[in-house]
Coordinates of C-alpha atoms in Angstrom, one line a residue:
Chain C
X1 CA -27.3 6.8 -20.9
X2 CA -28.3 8.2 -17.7
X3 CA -28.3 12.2 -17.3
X4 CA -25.5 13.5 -14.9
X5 CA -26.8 15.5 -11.5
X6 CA -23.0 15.3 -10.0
X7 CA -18.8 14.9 -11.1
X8 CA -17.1 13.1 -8.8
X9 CA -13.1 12.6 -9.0
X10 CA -10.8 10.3 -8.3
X11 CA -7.6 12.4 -6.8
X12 CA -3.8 11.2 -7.0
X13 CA -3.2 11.5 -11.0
X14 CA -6.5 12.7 -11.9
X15 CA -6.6 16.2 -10.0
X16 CA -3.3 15.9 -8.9
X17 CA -0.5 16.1 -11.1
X18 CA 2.0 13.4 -9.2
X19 CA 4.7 14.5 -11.5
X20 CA 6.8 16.7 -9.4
X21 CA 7.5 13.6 -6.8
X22 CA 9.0 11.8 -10.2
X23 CA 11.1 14.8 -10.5
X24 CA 12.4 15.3 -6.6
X25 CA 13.3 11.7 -6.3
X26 CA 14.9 12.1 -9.5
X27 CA 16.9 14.8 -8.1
X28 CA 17.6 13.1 -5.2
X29 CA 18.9 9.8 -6.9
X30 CA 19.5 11.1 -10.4
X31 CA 18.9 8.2 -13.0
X32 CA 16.2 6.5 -10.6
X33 CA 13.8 8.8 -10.3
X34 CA 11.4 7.2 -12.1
X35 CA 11.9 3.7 -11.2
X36 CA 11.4 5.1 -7.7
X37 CA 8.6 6.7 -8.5
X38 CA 7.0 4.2 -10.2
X39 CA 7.9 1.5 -7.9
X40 CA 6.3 3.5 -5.2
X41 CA 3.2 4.0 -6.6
X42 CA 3.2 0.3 -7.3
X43 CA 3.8 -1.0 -4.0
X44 CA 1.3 2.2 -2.6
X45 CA -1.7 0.7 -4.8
X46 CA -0.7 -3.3 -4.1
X47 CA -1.0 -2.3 -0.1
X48 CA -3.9 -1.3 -0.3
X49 CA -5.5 -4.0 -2.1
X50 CA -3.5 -6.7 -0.1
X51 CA -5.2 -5.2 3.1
X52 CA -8.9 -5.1 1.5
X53 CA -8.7 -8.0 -0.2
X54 CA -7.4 -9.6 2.9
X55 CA -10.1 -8.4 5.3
X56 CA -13.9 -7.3 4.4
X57 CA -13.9 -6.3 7.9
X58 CA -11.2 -4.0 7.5
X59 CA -9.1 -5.2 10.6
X60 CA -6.1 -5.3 8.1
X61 CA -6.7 -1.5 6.8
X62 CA -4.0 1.4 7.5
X63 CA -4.9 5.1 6.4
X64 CA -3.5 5.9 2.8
X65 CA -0.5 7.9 4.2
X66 CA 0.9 5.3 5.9
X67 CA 0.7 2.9 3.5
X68 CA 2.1 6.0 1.1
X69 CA 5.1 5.9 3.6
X70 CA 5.3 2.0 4.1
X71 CA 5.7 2.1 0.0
X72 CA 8.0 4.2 -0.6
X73 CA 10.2 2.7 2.2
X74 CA 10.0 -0.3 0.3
X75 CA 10.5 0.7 -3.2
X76 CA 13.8 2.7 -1.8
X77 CA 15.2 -0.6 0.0
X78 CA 14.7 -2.7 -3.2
X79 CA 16.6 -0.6 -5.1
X80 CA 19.0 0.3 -2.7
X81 CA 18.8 4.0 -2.7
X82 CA 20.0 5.7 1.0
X83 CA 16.7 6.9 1.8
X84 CA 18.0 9.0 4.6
X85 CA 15.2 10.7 7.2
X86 CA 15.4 14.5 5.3
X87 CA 15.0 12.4 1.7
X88 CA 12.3 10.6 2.7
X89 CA 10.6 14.1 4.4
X90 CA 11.6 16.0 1.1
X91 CA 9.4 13.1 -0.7
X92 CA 6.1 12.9 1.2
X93 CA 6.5 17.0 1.5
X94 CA 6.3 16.8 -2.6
X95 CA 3.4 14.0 -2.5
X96 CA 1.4 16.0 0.0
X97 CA 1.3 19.2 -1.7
X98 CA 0.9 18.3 -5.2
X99 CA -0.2 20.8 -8.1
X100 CA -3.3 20.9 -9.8
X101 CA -3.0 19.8 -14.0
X102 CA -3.0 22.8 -15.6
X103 CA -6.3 22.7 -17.7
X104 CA -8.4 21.2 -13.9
X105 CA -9.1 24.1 -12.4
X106 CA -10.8 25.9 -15.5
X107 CA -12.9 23.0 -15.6
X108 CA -14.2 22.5 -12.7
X109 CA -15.1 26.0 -12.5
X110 CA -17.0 25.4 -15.4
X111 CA -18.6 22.4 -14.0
X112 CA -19.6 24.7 -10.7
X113 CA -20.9 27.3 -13.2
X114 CA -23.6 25.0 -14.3
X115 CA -24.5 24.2 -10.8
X116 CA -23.2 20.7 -11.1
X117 CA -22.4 19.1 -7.3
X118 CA -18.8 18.3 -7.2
X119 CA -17.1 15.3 -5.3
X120 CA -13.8 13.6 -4.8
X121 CA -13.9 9.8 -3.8
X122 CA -10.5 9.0 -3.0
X123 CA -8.4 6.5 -1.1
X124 CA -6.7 8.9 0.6
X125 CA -7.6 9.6 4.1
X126 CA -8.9 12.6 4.8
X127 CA -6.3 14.9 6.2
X128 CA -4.2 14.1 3.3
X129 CA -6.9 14.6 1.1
X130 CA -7.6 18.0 2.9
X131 CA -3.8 19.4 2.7
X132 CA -3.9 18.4 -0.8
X133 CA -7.2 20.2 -2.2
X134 CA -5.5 23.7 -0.4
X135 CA -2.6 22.9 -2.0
X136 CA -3.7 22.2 -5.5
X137 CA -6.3 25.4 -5.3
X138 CA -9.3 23.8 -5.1
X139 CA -10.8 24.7 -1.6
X140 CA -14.3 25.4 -1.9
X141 CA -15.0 23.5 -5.4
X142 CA -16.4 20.1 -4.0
X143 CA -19.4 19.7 -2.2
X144 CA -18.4 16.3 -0.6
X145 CA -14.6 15.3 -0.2
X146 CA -15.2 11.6 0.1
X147 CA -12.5 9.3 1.8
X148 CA -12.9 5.6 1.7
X149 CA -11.1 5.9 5.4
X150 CA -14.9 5.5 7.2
X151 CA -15.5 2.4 5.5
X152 CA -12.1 1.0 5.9
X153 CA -11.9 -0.4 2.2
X154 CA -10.0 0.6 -0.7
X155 CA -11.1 0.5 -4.1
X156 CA -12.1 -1.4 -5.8
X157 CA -14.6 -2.5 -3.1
X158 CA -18.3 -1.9 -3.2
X159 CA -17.8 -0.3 -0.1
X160 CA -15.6 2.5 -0.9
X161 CA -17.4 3.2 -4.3
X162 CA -20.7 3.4 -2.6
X163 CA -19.8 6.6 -0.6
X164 CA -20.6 8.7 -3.6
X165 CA -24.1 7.8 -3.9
X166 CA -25.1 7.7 -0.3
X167 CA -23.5 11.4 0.0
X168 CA -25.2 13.1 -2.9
X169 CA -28.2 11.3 -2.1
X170 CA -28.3 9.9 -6.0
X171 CA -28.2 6.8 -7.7
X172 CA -24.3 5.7 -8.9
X173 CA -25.6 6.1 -12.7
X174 CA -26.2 9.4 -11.8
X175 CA -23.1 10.1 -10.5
X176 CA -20.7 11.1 -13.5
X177 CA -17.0 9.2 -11.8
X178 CA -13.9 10.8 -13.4
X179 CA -10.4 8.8 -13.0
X180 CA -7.1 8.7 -14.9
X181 CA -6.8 5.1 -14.1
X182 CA -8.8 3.0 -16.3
X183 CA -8.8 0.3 -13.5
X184 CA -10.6 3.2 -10.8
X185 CA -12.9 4.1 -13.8
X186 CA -13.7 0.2 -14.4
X187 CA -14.3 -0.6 -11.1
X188 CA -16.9 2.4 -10.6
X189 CA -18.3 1.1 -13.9
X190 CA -19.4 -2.5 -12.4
X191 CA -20.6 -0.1 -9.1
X192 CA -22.7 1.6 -11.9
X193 CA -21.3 4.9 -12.0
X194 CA -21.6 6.5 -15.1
X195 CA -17.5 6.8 -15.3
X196 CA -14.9 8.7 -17.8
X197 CA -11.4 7.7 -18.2
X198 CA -8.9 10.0 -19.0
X199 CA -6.1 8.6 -20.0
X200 CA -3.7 11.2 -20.4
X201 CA -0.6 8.8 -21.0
X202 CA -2.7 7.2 -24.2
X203 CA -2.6 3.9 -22.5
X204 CA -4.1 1.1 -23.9
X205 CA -7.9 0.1 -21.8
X206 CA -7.0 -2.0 -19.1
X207 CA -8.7 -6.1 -20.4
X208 CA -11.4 -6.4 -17.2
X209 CA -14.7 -7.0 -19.9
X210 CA -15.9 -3.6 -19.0
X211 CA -15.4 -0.4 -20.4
X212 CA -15.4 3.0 -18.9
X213 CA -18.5 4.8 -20.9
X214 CA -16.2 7.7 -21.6
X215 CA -12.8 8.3 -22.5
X216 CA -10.6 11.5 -23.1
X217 CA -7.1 13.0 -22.8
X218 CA -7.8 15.4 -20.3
X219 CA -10.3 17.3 -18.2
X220 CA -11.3 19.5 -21.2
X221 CA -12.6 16.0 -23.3
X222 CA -14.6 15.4 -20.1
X223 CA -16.8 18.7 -20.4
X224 CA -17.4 17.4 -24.0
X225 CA -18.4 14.1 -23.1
X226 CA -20.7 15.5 -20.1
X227 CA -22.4 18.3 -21.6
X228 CA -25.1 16.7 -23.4
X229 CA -25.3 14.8 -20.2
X230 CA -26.1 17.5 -18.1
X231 CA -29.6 18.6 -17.8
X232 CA -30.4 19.4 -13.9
X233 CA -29.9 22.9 -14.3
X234 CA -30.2 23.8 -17.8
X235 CA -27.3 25.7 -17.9
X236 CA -24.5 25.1 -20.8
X237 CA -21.0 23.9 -20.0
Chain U
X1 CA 5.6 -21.9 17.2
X2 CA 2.8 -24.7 16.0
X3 CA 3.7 -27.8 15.2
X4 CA 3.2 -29.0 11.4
X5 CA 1.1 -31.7 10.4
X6 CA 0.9 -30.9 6.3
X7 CA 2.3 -28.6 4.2
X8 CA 0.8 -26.5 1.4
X9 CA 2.6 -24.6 -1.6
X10 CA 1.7 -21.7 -3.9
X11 CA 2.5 -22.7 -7.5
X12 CA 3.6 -20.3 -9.8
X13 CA 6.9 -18.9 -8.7
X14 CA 7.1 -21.3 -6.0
X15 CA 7.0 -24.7 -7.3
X16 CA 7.1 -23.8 -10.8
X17 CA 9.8 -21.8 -12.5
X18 CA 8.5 -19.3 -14.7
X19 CA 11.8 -18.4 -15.6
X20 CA 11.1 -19.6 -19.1
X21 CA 8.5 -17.5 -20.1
X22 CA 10.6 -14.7 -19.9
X23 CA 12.7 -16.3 -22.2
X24 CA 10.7 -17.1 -24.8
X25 CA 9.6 -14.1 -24.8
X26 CA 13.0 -12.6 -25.3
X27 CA 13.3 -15.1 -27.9
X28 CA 10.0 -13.6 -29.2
X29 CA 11.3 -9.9 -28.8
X30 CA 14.4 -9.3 -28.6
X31 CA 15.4 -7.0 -26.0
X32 CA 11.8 -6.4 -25.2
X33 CA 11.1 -10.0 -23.2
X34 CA 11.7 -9.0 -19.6
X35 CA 9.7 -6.4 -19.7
X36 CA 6.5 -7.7 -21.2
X37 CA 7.3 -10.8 -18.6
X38 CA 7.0 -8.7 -15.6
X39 CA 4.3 -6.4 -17.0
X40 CA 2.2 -9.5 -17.9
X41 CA 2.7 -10.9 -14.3
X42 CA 1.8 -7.5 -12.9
X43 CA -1.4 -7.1 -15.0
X44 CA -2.0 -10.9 -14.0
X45 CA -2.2 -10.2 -10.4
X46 CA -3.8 -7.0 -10.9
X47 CA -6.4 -8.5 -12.4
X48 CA -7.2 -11.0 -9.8
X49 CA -7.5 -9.0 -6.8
X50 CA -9.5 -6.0 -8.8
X51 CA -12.1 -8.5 -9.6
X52 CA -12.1 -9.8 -6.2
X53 CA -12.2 -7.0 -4.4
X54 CA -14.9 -5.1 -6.5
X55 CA -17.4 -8.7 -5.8
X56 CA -17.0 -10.0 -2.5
X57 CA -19.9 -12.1 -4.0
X58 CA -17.6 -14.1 -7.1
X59 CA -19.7 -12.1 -9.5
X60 CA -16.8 -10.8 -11.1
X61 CA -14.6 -13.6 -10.7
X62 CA -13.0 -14.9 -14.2
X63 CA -10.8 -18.5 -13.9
X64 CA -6.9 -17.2 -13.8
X65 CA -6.4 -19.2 -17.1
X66 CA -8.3 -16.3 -18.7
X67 CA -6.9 -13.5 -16.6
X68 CA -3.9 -14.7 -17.9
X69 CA -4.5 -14.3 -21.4
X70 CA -6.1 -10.6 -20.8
X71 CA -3.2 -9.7 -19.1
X72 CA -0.4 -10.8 -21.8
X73 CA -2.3 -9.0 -24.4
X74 CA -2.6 -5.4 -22.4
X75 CA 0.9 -6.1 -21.7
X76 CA 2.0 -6.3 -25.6
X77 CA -0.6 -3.6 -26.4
X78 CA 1.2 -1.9 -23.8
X79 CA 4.6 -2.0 -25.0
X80 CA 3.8 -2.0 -28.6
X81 CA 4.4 -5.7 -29.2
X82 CA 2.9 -7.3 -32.2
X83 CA 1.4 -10.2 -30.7
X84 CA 0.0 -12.5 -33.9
X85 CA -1.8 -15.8 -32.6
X86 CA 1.4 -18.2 -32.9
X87 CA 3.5 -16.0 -30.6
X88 CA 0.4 -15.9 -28.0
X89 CA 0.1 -19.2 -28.5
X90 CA 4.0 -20.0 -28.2
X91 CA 3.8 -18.0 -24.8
X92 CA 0.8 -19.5 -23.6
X93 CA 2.1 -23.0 -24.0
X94 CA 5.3 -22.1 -22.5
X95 CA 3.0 -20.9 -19.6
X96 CA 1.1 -24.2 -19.1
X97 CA 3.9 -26.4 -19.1
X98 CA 7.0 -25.0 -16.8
X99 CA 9.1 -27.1 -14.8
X100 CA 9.9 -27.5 -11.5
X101 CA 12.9 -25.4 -9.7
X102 CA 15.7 -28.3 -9.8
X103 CA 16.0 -28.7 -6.0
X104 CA 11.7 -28.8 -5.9
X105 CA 10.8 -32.7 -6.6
X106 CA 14.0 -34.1 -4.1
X107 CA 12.2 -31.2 -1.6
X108 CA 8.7 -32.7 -2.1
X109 CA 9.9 -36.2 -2.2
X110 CA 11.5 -35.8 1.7
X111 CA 8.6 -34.4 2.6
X112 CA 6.7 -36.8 1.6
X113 CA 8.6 -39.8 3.1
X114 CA 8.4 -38.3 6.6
X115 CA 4.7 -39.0 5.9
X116 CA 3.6 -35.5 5.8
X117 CA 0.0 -34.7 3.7
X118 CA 1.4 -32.3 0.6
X119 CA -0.7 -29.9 -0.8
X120 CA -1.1 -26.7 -3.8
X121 CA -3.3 -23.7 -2.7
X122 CA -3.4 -21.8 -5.7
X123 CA -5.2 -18.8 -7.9
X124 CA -5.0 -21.3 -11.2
X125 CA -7.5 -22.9 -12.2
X126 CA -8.2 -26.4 -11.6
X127 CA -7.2 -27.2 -15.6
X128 CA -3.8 -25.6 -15.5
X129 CA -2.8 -26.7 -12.3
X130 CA -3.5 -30.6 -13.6
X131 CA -1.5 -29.7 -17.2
X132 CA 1.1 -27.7 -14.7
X133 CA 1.4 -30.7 -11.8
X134 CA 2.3 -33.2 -14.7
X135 CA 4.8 -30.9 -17.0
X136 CA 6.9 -30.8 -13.6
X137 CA 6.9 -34.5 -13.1
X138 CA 5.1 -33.7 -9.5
X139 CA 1.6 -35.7 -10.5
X140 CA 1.1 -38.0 -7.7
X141 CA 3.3 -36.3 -5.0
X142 CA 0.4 -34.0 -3.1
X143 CA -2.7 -34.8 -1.4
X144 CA -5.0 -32.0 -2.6
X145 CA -4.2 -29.6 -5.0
X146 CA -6.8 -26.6 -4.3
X147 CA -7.6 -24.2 -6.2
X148 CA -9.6 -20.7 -5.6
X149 CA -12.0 -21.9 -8.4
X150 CA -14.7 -22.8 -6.6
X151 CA -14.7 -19.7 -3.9
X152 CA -14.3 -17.2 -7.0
X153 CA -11.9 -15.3 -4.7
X154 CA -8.5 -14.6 -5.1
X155 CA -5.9 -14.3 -2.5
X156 CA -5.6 -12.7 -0.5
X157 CA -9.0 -13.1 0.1
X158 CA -9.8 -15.0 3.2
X159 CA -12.0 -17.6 1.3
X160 CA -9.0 -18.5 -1.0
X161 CA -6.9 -19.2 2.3
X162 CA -9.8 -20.7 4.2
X163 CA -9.5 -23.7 1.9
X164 CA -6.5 -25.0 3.4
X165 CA -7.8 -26.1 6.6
X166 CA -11.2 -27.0 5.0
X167 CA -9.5 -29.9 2.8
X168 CA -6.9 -30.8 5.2
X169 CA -9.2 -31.1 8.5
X170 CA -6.3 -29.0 10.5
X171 CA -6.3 -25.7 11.8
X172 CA -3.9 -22.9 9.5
X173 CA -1.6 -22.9 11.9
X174 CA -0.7 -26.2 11.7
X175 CA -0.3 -26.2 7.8
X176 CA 3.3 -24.8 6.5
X177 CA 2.2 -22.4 4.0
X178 CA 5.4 -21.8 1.7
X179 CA 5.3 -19.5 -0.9
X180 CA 7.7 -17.3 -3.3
X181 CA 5.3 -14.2 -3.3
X182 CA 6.2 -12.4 -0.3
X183 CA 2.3 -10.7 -0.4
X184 CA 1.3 -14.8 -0.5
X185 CA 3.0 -15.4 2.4
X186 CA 1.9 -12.3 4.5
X187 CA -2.0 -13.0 3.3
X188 CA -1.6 -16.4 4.7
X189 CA 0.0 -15.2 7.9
X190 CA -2.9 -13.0 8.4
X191 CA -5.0 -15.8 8.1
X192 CA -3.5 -17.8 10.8
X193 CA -0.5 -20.2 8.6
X194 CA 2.4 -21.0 10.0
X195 CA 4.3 -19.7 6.6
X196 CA 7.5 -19.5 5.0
X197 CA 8.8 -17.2 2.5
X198 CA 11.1 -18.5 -0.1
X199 CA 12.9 -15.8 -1.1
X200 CA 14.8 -17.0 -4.2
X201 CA 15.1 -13.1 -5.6
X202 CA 16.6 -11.5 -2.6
X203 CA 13.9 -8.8 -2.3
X204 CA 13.1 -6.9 0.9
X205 CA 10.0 -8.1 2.8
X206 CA 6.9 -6.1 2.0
X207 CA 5.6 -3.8 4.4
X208 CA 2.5 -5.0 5.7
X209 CA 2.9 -5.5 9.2
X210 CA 3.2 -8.7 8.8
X211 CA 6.5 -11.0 8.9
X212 CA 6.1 -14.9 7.4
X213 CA 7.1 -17.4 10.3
X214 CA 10.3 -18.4 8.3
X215 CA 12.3 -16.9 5.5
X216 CA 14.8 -18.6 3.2
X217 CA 16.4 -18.8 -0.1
X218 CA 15.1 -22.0 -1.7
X219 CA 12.8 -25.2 -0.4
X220 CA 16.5 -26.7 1.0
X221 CA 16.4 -23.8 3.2
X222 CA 12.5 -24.8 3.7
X223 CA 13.3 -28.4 5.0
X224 CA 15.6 -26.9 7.6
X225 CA 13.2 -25.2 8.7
X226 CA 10.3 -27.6 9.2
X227 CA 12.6 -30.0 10.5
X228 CA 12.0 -28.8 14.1
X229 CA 8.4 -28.5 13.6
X230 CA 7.4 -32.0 12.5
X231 CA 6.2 -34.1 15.1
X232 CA 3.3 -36.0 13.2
X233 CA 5.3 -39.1 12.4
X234 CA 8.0 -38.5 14.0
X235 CA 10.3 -39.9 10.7
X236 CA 12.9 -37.1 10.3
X237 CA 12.9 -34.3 7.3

């Protein structure tokens, strides 16, 4: 197994706790909050495949926040929730300022202690990703805040994944990739990321005939799985 | 508006009902059978575009026959269903062989007497789509039944929709594309199809920025439609 020089993270779910949108569109249309919610993120993650997939030349992209918007318009109108303007406002205002999981912020500081280079490699575009890292507590932790918005591709395309390496100026299987969705963590695997899932909601692996090299429940299991990994500086996690 | 000179359906969901699937499975587990339908669809589809989207090149392209079978097992993992080998197997059977939605064959058939070249674009595999053409009583009625196979890209990559034209000797927008998948539809748009969306489920339209040519309920409502846009024969729909 290759030795780790930098973390790089995956965002929405994986720093981000997206669980306060689950509970304002639950207080907005009590009893399909989470069908909303999960029918959002859904159609968020289909759109942006469906525009990749669609064109390698990225003529068919749209940044992450409109097609964040575009989703949960959807969602709403298939279930027939009154998505009035000020609902719709309250629910991107919750999705752009998310929280930070409780245990992340320890552990990055932890990870920043022992000199590690810290990333996020995101689809979100980057003034999303920008209001979100202030909002979560994180501003000044990550060296590189990596949008796939340059290259006009969302994961899982080579494209988007091969941002990491050409900013910390390492090869992927140095590159330690952290996501909370196994697919995110698989697809950085075939890049060649060294990758760790964690898989907070004990999910099963997602059946793609790869596997992430790590998995854990939360960012604490990750500074287990990387420590032995970690030798550029010498200094413990 | 193009005129038509052939027409070319998706299969699963369009010609074929997979209603019964979800029935067996209900059959299989009680109470539990829609849901491990639609999360085995999902993880289905899922499955295609991450593969194709992570290998522009094919490399991780796995025939949808297989795809399927991964994704009905996450799904029971998933959910907690014990899936031994003779309820996979019952599944998977009911998979292969569907039949047609009833108005489908008398659809095809008037098609086919106005002279108009019939064909299947689809993500199967050549193998199921033979077994799938037969157990609907359709063998015979379609020119060329295509399948991704041999680009190892999934829709709604532009290799999958680029085989259209390539087998029919016609440009995309003269070739009806007609699909139940609204995402199908709007991918073939994109490429240049005239297209039609049969909305049997009475969803919204996805937001892509993107509208299929036509929209109806069933292929009855499809023959209306084309009926103004067939000039090759001039023999009337």
């Amino acid at each position: 197994m290759s030795k780790i020089r930098a973390v790089v993270f995956d965002a929405y779910g994986t720093l981000f706790d997206v669980y306060s949108v689950t509970a304002r569109a639950e207080q907005l249309f009590p009893g399909k909050g989470e069908t909303l919610a999960l029918l959002w993120r859904e159609r968020q993650i289909d759109y942006s495949r469906l525009r990749s997939l669609a064109a390698p030349d990225g003529s068919r992209y749209k940044p992450f926040w409109d097609i964040t918007i575009d989703a949960l318009r959807y969602a709403a109108e298939r279930l027939g929730l009154p998505l009035d303007e000020a609902a719709e406002a309250q629910l991107l205002k919750e999705y752009a300022c998310l929280s930070a999981f409780p245990e992340n912020l320890g552990a990055l500081k932890r990870l920043r202690r022992a000199n590690l280079p810290l990333g996020i490699l995101s689809n979100g575009n980057p003034e999303m990703l920008d209001i979100a890292v202030k909002s979560a507590g994180m501003h000044g932790l990550f060296d590189h805040v990596l949008s796939v918005d340059p290259v006009r591709q969302y994961k899982t395309s080579p494209a988007a994944y091969a941002l990491g390496p050409q900013a910390f100026n390492l090869s992927a299987g140095e590159i330690l990739f952290v996501s909370s969705n196994c697919w995110d963590a698989c697809g950085a695997t075939w890049f060649g990321y060294t990758t760790f899932w964690i898989n907070r909601a004990g999910h099963p692996a997602e059946r793609l005939d790869v596997a992430p090299t790590g998995t854990g429940h939360d960012m604490n299991d990750l500074l287990a799985f990387a420590s032995p990994l970690v030798t550029a500086t010498g200094v413990a996690l």
